[in-house]
Tab-separated table of C-alpha atoms and ligand atoms in Angstrom:
chain	number	residue	atom	x	y	z
X	2	MET	CA	207.317	-168.896	104.875
X	3	GLU	CA	209.758	-171.241	106.534
X	4	PRO	CA	209.108	-172.656	110.027
X	5	ASN	CA	211.857	-170.518	111.514
X	6	GLY	CA	210.193	-167.347	110.342
X	7	TYR	CA	212.112	-166.268	107.295
X	8	ASP	CA	210.840	-166.182	103.786
X	9	ILE	CA	213.529	-166.578	101.184
X	10	LYS	CA	211.522	-164.555	98.665
X	11	ARG	CA	211.134	-161.609	100.997
X	12	GLY	CA	212.894	-158.353	100.192
X	13	GLY	CA	213.019	-158.664	96.420
X	14	GLN	CA	215.444	-160.685	94.423
X	15	HIS	CA	218.703	-161.684	95.993
X	16	PHE	CA	221.688	-162.575	93.953
X	17	LEU	CA	221.674	-166.156	95.140
X	18	LEU	CA	218.040	-166.503	94.110
X	19	SER	CA	218.321	-164.939	90.673
X	20	ALA	CA	218.185	-167.132	87.585
X	21	LYS	CA	221.908	-166.632	87.188
X	22	ALA	CA	222.576	-168.153	90.563
X	23	ARG	CA	220.098	-171.014	90.508
X	24	THR	CA	223.201	-172.999	90.276
X	25	ILE	CA	226.279	-171.441	91.774
X	26	SER	CA	229.824	-172.448	91.045
X	27	LEU	CA	233.010	-171.727	92.931
X	28	LYS	CA	234.164	-169.936	89.794
X	29	THR	CA	231.303	-167.443	90.256
X	30	VAL	CA	232.110	-167.010	93.933
X	31	PHE	CA	235.790	-166.314	93.398
X	32	SER	CA	235.234	-164.022	90.434
X	33	MET	CA	232.643	-161.830	92.192
X	34	GLY	CA	235.190	-160.255	94.541
X	35	ASP	CA	235.061	-159.666	98.276
X	36	GLU	CA	232.933	-156.489	98.072
X	37	ALA	CA	230.151	-158.292	96.200
X	38	ALA	CA	230.384	-161.211	98.638
X	39	TYR	CA	230.166	-158.733	101.535
X	40	ASN	CA	227.059	-157.091	100.013
X	41	LEU	CA	225.509	-160.504	99.650
X	42	PHE	CA	226.011	-161.226	103.364
X	43	CYS	CA	224.355	-157.841	104.094
X	44	GLN	CA	221.353	-158.985	102.060
X	45	LEU	CA	221.247	-162.302	103.878
X	46	ARG	CA	221.440	-160.537	107.256
X	47	TRP	CA	218.965	-157.751	106.560
X	48	PRO	CA	216.493	-159.066	103.973
X	49	GLU	CA	213.714	-156.778	105.260
X	50	THR	CA	215.660	-153.681	104.251
X	51	ASP	CA	217.239	-155.212	101.166
X	52	GLY	CA	220.651	-155.312	102.798
X	53	GLU	CA	220.554	-151.901	104.519
X	54	ALA	CA	222.010	-152.191	108.009
X	55	TYR	CA	219.934	-151.608	111.109
X	56	CYS	CA	221.037	-151.672	114.702
X	57	PRO	CA	220.802	-155.115	116.316
X	58	ARG	CA	220.483	-153.436	119.726
X	59	CYS	CA	217.800	-150.752	119.216
X	60	GLY	CA	216.498	-151.440	115.709
X	61	CYS	CA	217.347	-147.935	114.440
X	62	THR	CA	217.810	-147.911	110.652
X	63	ASP	CA	220.140	-144.891	110.696
X	64	SER	CA	223.806	-145.631	111.086
X	65	TYR	CA	227.212	-144.239	110.156
X	66	LYS	CA	229.244	-146.478	107.924
X	67	ILE	CA	232.825	-147.010	108.965
X	68	ARG	CA	233.822	-148.223	105.528
X	69	THR	CA	237.441	-149.080	106.218
X	70	ARG	CA	236.433	-151.628	108.822
X	71	ARG	CA	233.067	-152.578	107.339
X	72	GLN	CA	231.445	-151.546	110.580
X	73	PHE	CA	228.440	-149.457	111.483
X	74	GLU	CA	227.753	-147.032	114.300
X	75	CYS	CA	224.117	-146.645	115.275
X	76	LYS	CA	223.078	-142.981	115.196
X	77	ALA	CA	220.601	-143.500	118.018
X	78	CYS	CA	222.459	-145.611	120.579
X	79	LYS	CA	226.050	-145.384	119.278
X	80	HIS	CA	226.348	-149.178	119.243
X	81	HIS	CA	229.078	-150.492	116.945
X	82	PHE	CA	228.211	-153.537	114.880
X	83	SER	CA	229.102	-155.407	111.724
X	84	VAL	CA	227.135	-157.602	109.357
X	85	THR	CA	228.133	-160.700	111.316
X	86	SER	CA	227.718	-159.269	114.864
X	87	GLY	CA	225.474	-161.492	116.934
X	88	THR	CA	225.344	-164.193	114.265
X	89	ILE	CA	226.941	-167.583	114.022
X	90	PHE	CA	229.772	-165.955	112.014
X	91	ALA	CA	230.583	-163.397	114.734
X	92	ASN	CA	234.342	-162.793	115.057
X	93	ARG	CA	234.955	-164.465	111.743
X	94	LYS	CA	238.522	-164.556	110.521
X	95	MET	CA	237.752	-165.569	106.958
X	96	SER	CA	237.095	-163.204	104.095
X	97	PHE	CA	233.511	-162.972	102.885
X	98	THR	CA	234.524	-164.648	99.634
X	99	ASP	CA	235.950	-167.616	101.524
X	100	LEU	CA	232.918	-167.782	103.782
X	101	LEU	CA	230.608	-167.887	100.770
X	102	ALA	CA	232.827	-170.462	99.071
X	103	ALA	CA	232.706	-172.573	102.248
X	104	ILE	CA	228.902	-172.558	102.135
X	105	VAL	CA	228.861	-173.572	98.469
X	106	ILE	CA	231.410	-176.369	98.981
X	107	PHE	CA	229.435	-177.536	102.008
X	108	VAL	CA	226.065	-177.746	100.252
X	109	ASN	CA	227.655	-179.380	97.205
X	110	GLY	CA	228.718	-182.375	99.279
X	111	ALA	CA	225.752	-184.743	98.981
X	112	LYS	CA	227.456	-187.061	101.485
X	113	GLY	CA	228.668	-184.162	103.603
X	114	ILE	CA	232.078	-182.528	103.557
X	115	ALA	CA	235.032	-183.559	105.665
X	116	ALA	CA	236.679	-180.682	107.510
X	117	LEU	CA	240.033	-181.838	106.174
X	118	GLN	CA	238.828	-181.520	102.594
X	119	LEU	CA	237.397	-178.043	103.229
X	120	SER	CA	240.654	-176.949	104.836
X	121	ARG	CA	242.521	-178.032	101.701
X	122	ASP	CA	240.011	-176.402	99.349
X	123	LEU	CA	240.109	-173.091	101.206
X	124	ASP	CA	243.721	-173.278	102.323
X	125	CYS	CA	242.806	-172.739	105.960
X	126	GLN	CA	243.635	-174.577	109.181
X	127	TYR	CA	241.879	-177.847	109.868
X	128	LYS	CA	240.391	-176.479	113.093
X	129	THR	CA	238.954	-173.452	111.275
X	130	ALA	CA	237.204	-175.746	108.799
X	131	PHE	CA	236.067	-178.063	111.585
X	132	VAL	CA	234.432	-175.258	113.570
X	133	LEU	CA	232.964	-173.646	110.464
X	134	THR	CA	231.269	-176.829	109.227
X	135	HIS	CA	229.823	-177.410	112.683
X	136	LYS	CA	228.483	-173.857	112.749
X	137	LEU	CA	226.773	-174.472	109.412
X	138	ARG	CA	225.232	-177.671	110.805
X	139	GLU	CA	224.005	-175.707	113.809
X	140	ALA	CA	222.381	-173.121	111.518
X	141	MET	CA	220.725	-175.875	109.452
X	142	ALA	CA	219.326	-177.467	112.597
X	143	GLN	CA	217.651	-174.216	113.749
X	144	GLU	CA	214.968	-174.780	111.187
X	145	GLN	CA	214.139	-178.243	112.537
X	146	LYS	CA	213.658	-177.143	116.150
X	147	GLY	CA	210.107	-177.527	117.448
X	148	ARG	CA	208.888	-178.873	114.121
X	149	THR	CA	205.627	-180.858	114.174
X	150	LEU	CA	204.672	-183.449	111.587
X	151	GLY	CA	201.278	-184.601	110.320
X	152	GLY	CA	199.605	-186.568	107.532
X	153	ILE	CA	201.527	-189.758	106.884
X	154	VAL	CA	204.660	-189.954	108.997
X	155	GLU	CA	207.286	-192.645	108.475
X	156	ILE	CA	209.281	-193.535	111.554
X	157	ASP	CA	212.364	-195.694	111.798
X	158	GLY	CA	215.481	-196.059	113.874
X	159	GLY	CA	219.091	-196.909	113.040
X	160	TYR	CA	222.036	-197.657	115.320
X	161	PHE	CA	225.328	-195.796	115.050
X	162	GLY	CA	228.621	-196.011	116.902
X	163	GLY	CA	229.869	-198.471	119.496
X	164	TYR	CA	231.767	-200.575	116.986
X	165	ILE	CA	233.814	-203.330	118.558
X	166	LYS	CA	236.601	-204.747	116.489
X	167	PRO	CA	236.546	-208.542	116.383
X	168	GLU	CA	239.585	-210.290	117.826
X	169	ASN	CA	242.088	-211.769	115.431
X	170	ARG	CA	241.668	-215.380	116.527
X	171	LYS	CA	238.225	-216.908	116.159
X	172	ALA	CA	238.529	-218.560	119.561
X	173	ASP	CA	238.961	-215.123	121.207
X	174	ARG	CA	235.950	-213.529	119.530
X	175	ILE	CA	232.892	-212.597	121.530
X	176	ASP	CA	229.249	-212.388	120.508
X	177	ARG	CA	229.036	-208.672	119.744
X	178	ARG	CA	225.241	-208.795	119.548
X	179	LEU	CA	224.928	-209.425	123.295
X	180	LYS	CA	224.366	-206.404	125.478
X	181	VAL	CA	227.031	-207.438	128.028
X	182	ASN	CA	229.620	-207.419	125.258
X	183	GLN	CA	228.793	-203.954	123.962
X	184	ASN	CA	230.715	-200.850	124.992
X	185	GLY	CA	227.748	-198.582	125.712
X	186	LYS	CA	228.681	-196.123	122.957
X	187	ARG	CA	226.006	-197.262	120.540
X	188	GLN	CA	223.259	-194.701	119.925
X	189	CYS	CA	220.023	-194.829	118.007
X	190	VAL	CA	219.061	-192.206	115.453
X	191	VAL	CA	215.294	-192.044	115.073
X	192	ILE	CA	213.934	-190.318	112.006
X	193	MET	CA	210.374	-189.100	111.494
X	194	ARG	CA	209.535	-188.146	107.931
X	195	GLU	CA	206.327	-186.544	106.782
X	196	ARG	CA	205.282	-187.729	103.294
X	197	GLY	CA	205.866	-184.813	100.955
X	198	GLY	CA	207.066	-182.735	103.908
X	199	LYS	CA	209.893	-182.350	106.336
X	200	SER	CA	212.015	-184.607	108.523
X	201	LEU	CA	212.936	-184.591	112.164
X	202	PRO	CA	215.769	-186.693	113.640
X	203	PHE	CA	216.446	-187.512	117.290
X	204	ILE	CA	219.163	-189.366	119.166
X	205	VAL	CA	218.083	-191.895	121.796
X	206	ARG	CA	219.576	-195.024	123.338
X	207	GLU	CA	217.009	-197.508	122.064
X	208	GLU	CA	214.274	-197.201	119.449
X	209	ALA	CA	211.510	-197.504	122.042
X	210	ASP	CA	212.913	-194.508	123.980
X	211	SER	CA	211.681	-192.237	121.217
X	212	VAL	CA	207.946	-192.770	121.824
X	213	PRO	CA	207.667	-189.665	124.096
X	214	LEU	CA	209.399	-187.623	121.367
X	215	VAL	CA	206.963	-188.925	118.772
X	216	ARG	CA	204.174	-187.870	121.130
X	217	ARG	CA	205.558	-184.350	121.255
X	218	HIS	CA	206.216	-183.887	117.540
X	219	VAL	CA	203.630	-185.902	115.615
X	220	VAL	CA	200.159	-184.338	115.635
X	221	HIS	CA	197.011	-186.184	116.639
X	222	GLY	CA	195.202	-187.688	113.698
X	223	ALA	CA	198.423	-188.419	111.823
X	224	THR	CA	199.012	-191.886	110.396
X	225	ILE	CA	202.288	-193.518	111.299
X	226	TYR	CA	204.109	-196.047	109.153
X	227	ALA	CA	206.713	-198.130	110.952
X	228	ASP	CA	208.435	-201.473	110.569
X	229	GLU	CA	207.951	-204.579	112.700
X	230	GLY	CA	210.402	-203.513	115.456
X	231	HIS	CA	208.824	-203.986	118.888
X	232	GLY	CA	209.917	-200.514	119.918
X	233	TRP	CA	207.016	-199.141	117.919
X	234	ASP	CA	204.248	-201.234	119.508
X	235	ASP	CA	203.312	-198.396	121.884
X	236	LEU	CA	202.552	-196.083	118.964
X	237	HIS	CA	199.285	-197.925	118.242
X	238	ALA	CA	197.771	-196.418	121.383
X	239	GLY	CA	198.170	-192.841	120.122
X	240	TRP	CA	197.888	-192.896	116.336
X	241	GLU	CA	196.616	-194.993	113.520
X	242	THR	CA	199.791	-196.994	113.041
X	243	LYS	CA	200.458	-199.262	110.091
X	244	ARG	CA	203.311	-201.711	110.083
X	245	VAL	CA	205.298	-203.232	107.298
X	246	SER	CA	207.197	-206.415	108.017
X	247	HIS	CA	210.507	-206.137	106.223
X	248	ALA	CA	211.034	-209.867	106.624
X	249	ALA	CA	208.114	-210.333	104.209
X	250	ASN	CA	208.233	-207.246	101.983
X	251	PHE	CA	209.344	-203.603	101.856
X	252	MET	CA	205.984	-202.272	100.784
X	253	ASP	CA	202.687	-203.712	101.903
X	254	ASP	CA	199.499	-202.219	100.458
X	255	GLY	CA	201.193	-198.821	100.085
X	256	VAL	CA	202.654	-198.924	103.594
X	257	CYS	CA	206.429	-198.531	103.626
X	258	THR	CA	209.245	-196.719	105.384
X	259	ASN	CA	211.253	-196.111	102.235
X	260	GLN	CA	211.699	-192.382	102.923
X	261	ALA	CA	213.099	-193.191	106.338
X	262	GLU	CA	215.364	-195.809	104.731
X	263	SER	CA	216.705	-193.313	102.216
X	264	TYR	CA	217.512	-190.963	105.096
X	265	PHE	CA	219.560	-193.702	106.777
X	266	SER	CA	221.190	-194.532	103.499
X	267	ARG	CA	222.451	-190.942	103.272
X	268	LEU	CA	223.541	-190.800	106.907
X	269	ARG	CA	225.441	-194.109	106.524
X	270	ARG	CA	227.160	-192.843	103.385
X	271	MET	CA	228.140	-189.687	105.276
X	272	GLU	CA	229.550	-191.785	108.105
X	273	VAL	CA	231.323	-194.403	106.051
X	274	GLY	CA	232.231	-192.435	102.945
X	275	THR	CA	233.064	-188.974	104.237
X	276	HIS	CA	233.702	-188.777	107.957
X	277	HIS	CA	234.806	-192.428	108.463
X	278	HIS	CA	233.966	-192.085	112.117
X	279	ILE	CA	231.411	-189.915	113.863
X	280	ALA	CA	232.140	-189.125	117.503
X	281	GLY	CA	229.127	-189.863	119.683
X	282	LYS	CA	228.678	-186.299	120.885
X	283	TYR	CA	228.454	-185.001	117.310
X	284	LEU	CA	226.028	-187.642	116.016
X	285	ASN	CA	223.143	-185.243	116.627
X	286	ALA	CA	224.720	-182.595	114.378
X	287	TYR	CA	225.295	-185.043	111.508
X	288	ALA	CA	221.789	-186.491	111.900
X	289	GLY	CA	220.355	-182.986	111.520
X	290	GLU	CA	222.559	-182.258	108.519
X	291	ALA	CA	221.417	-185.474	106.789
X	292	ALA	CA	217.768	-184.517	107.406
X	293	TRP	CA	218.360	-181.060	105.904
X	294	ARG	CA	220.053	-182.586	102.858
X	295	GLU	CA	217.195	-185.059	102.364
X	296	ASP	CA	214.539	-182.365	102.690
X	297	TYR	CA	216.208	-180.029	100.194
X	298	ARG	CA	217.741	-182.611	97.881
X	299	ARG	CA	215.704	-181.375	94.904
X	300	LEU	CA	216.701	-177.746	95.384
X	301	ASP	CA	219.490	-176.431	93.139
X	302	ASN	CA	222.742	-175.573	94.872
X	303	GLY	CA	222.234	-171.801	94.519
X	304	ASN	CA	219.038	-171.963	96.533
X	305	GLN	CA	220.562	-174.430	98.970
X	306	SER	CA	223.437	-172.002	99.564
X	307	ALA	CA	220.976	-169.142	100.059
X	308	LYS	CA	219.039	-171.176	102.617
X	309	VAL	CA	222.162	-172.016	104.591
X	310	GLY	CA	223.342	-168.397	104.320
X	311	PHE	CA	220.016	-167.013	105.594
X	312	ALA	CA	219.936	-169.577	108.388
X	313	ALA	CA	223.507	-168.734	109.433
X	314	MET	CA	222.802	-165.000	109.510
X	315	ALA	CA	219.539	-165.534	111.402
X	316	SER	CA	221.122	-167.840	114.003
X	317	GLY	CA	222.452	-166.192	117.099
X	318	ILE	CA	226.032	-166.600	118.318
X	319	SER	CA	226.855	-170.283	118.596
X	320	ARG	CA	226.743	-171.489	122.178
X	321	GLN	CA	228.641	-174.621	121.351
X	322	TRP	CA	231.205	-173.264	118.927
X	323	SER	CA	231.899	-169.612	119.675
X	324	GLY	CA	235.080	-169.225	121.677
X	325	TYR	CA	236.119	-172.729	120.652
X	326	TRP	CA	239.568	-171.383	119.809
X	327	GLN	CA	240.105	-169.851	123.204
X	328	ARG	CA	238.925	-172.990	124.979
X	329	ALA	CA	240.883	-175.403	122.825
X	330	ALA	CA	244.091	-173.347	122.784
O	528	ZN	ZN1	221.146	-148.650	118.126
């Protein structure tokens, strides 16, 4: 069972989980047709009933099918609903085939997917792709909410944003390391990674600001591995904390933060290689996406797609992204 309450094996075998779909290609998606894609979304939405609709308002399992519009009318309370009602895909404009293809393209991007690339691949507007990828990130992050970590937990921080371009002439250049010369846009991503388990990222201003968050999410009795940064000194008071001095070595008597480093390596590659720039207010979303990709990196892309699909159908309407069109128009 996953932390957010769903079990991907529940409700028998889903197409995306069958041997045939362990790996899923765009060729498969586009050859299955929109009806099969629609049925798949029904299975992702209603795994308990193997894809049979039930009313999101009263829970009644009896409904009339309005086939032409792919809608349902609840026999008990007369509520009209569709497979995407009340989910992150509510009011979708895309076909189910395109939606499924978007998920597959998205999970296939080890360094993330740029909205511009997705808009070209799916022949849709840039803004559609932009909102859709952010909705997928939001669904991925649901799983990480309220997560607690135990055992051996690696903790590290990395700074993102706030880049200041050096002046052309050497004489005009300033010392960009000094606080007075920074632009205040720099943020710190702190990652906590359980050995053999899951990850949890947070955004703070400075590394040391994350100690209260560590207190909330790392269980008592856990062992923390961190580097020599002074921000982590306070951790010794709450947990057995072992430090590795990167100036001397990367692993000291088995103590290392290599899992945390590989997380930052992926997030940096996403920033530099795919998105080129990450706006400060979205850093949280990309940090969560990188954690999801690290945690499921060994899963084949069929199962990754299924996980994202389940998460999207289990997430409520997006607070941040629903109605984006109306607001931005
Ligand atoms: Zn009802």
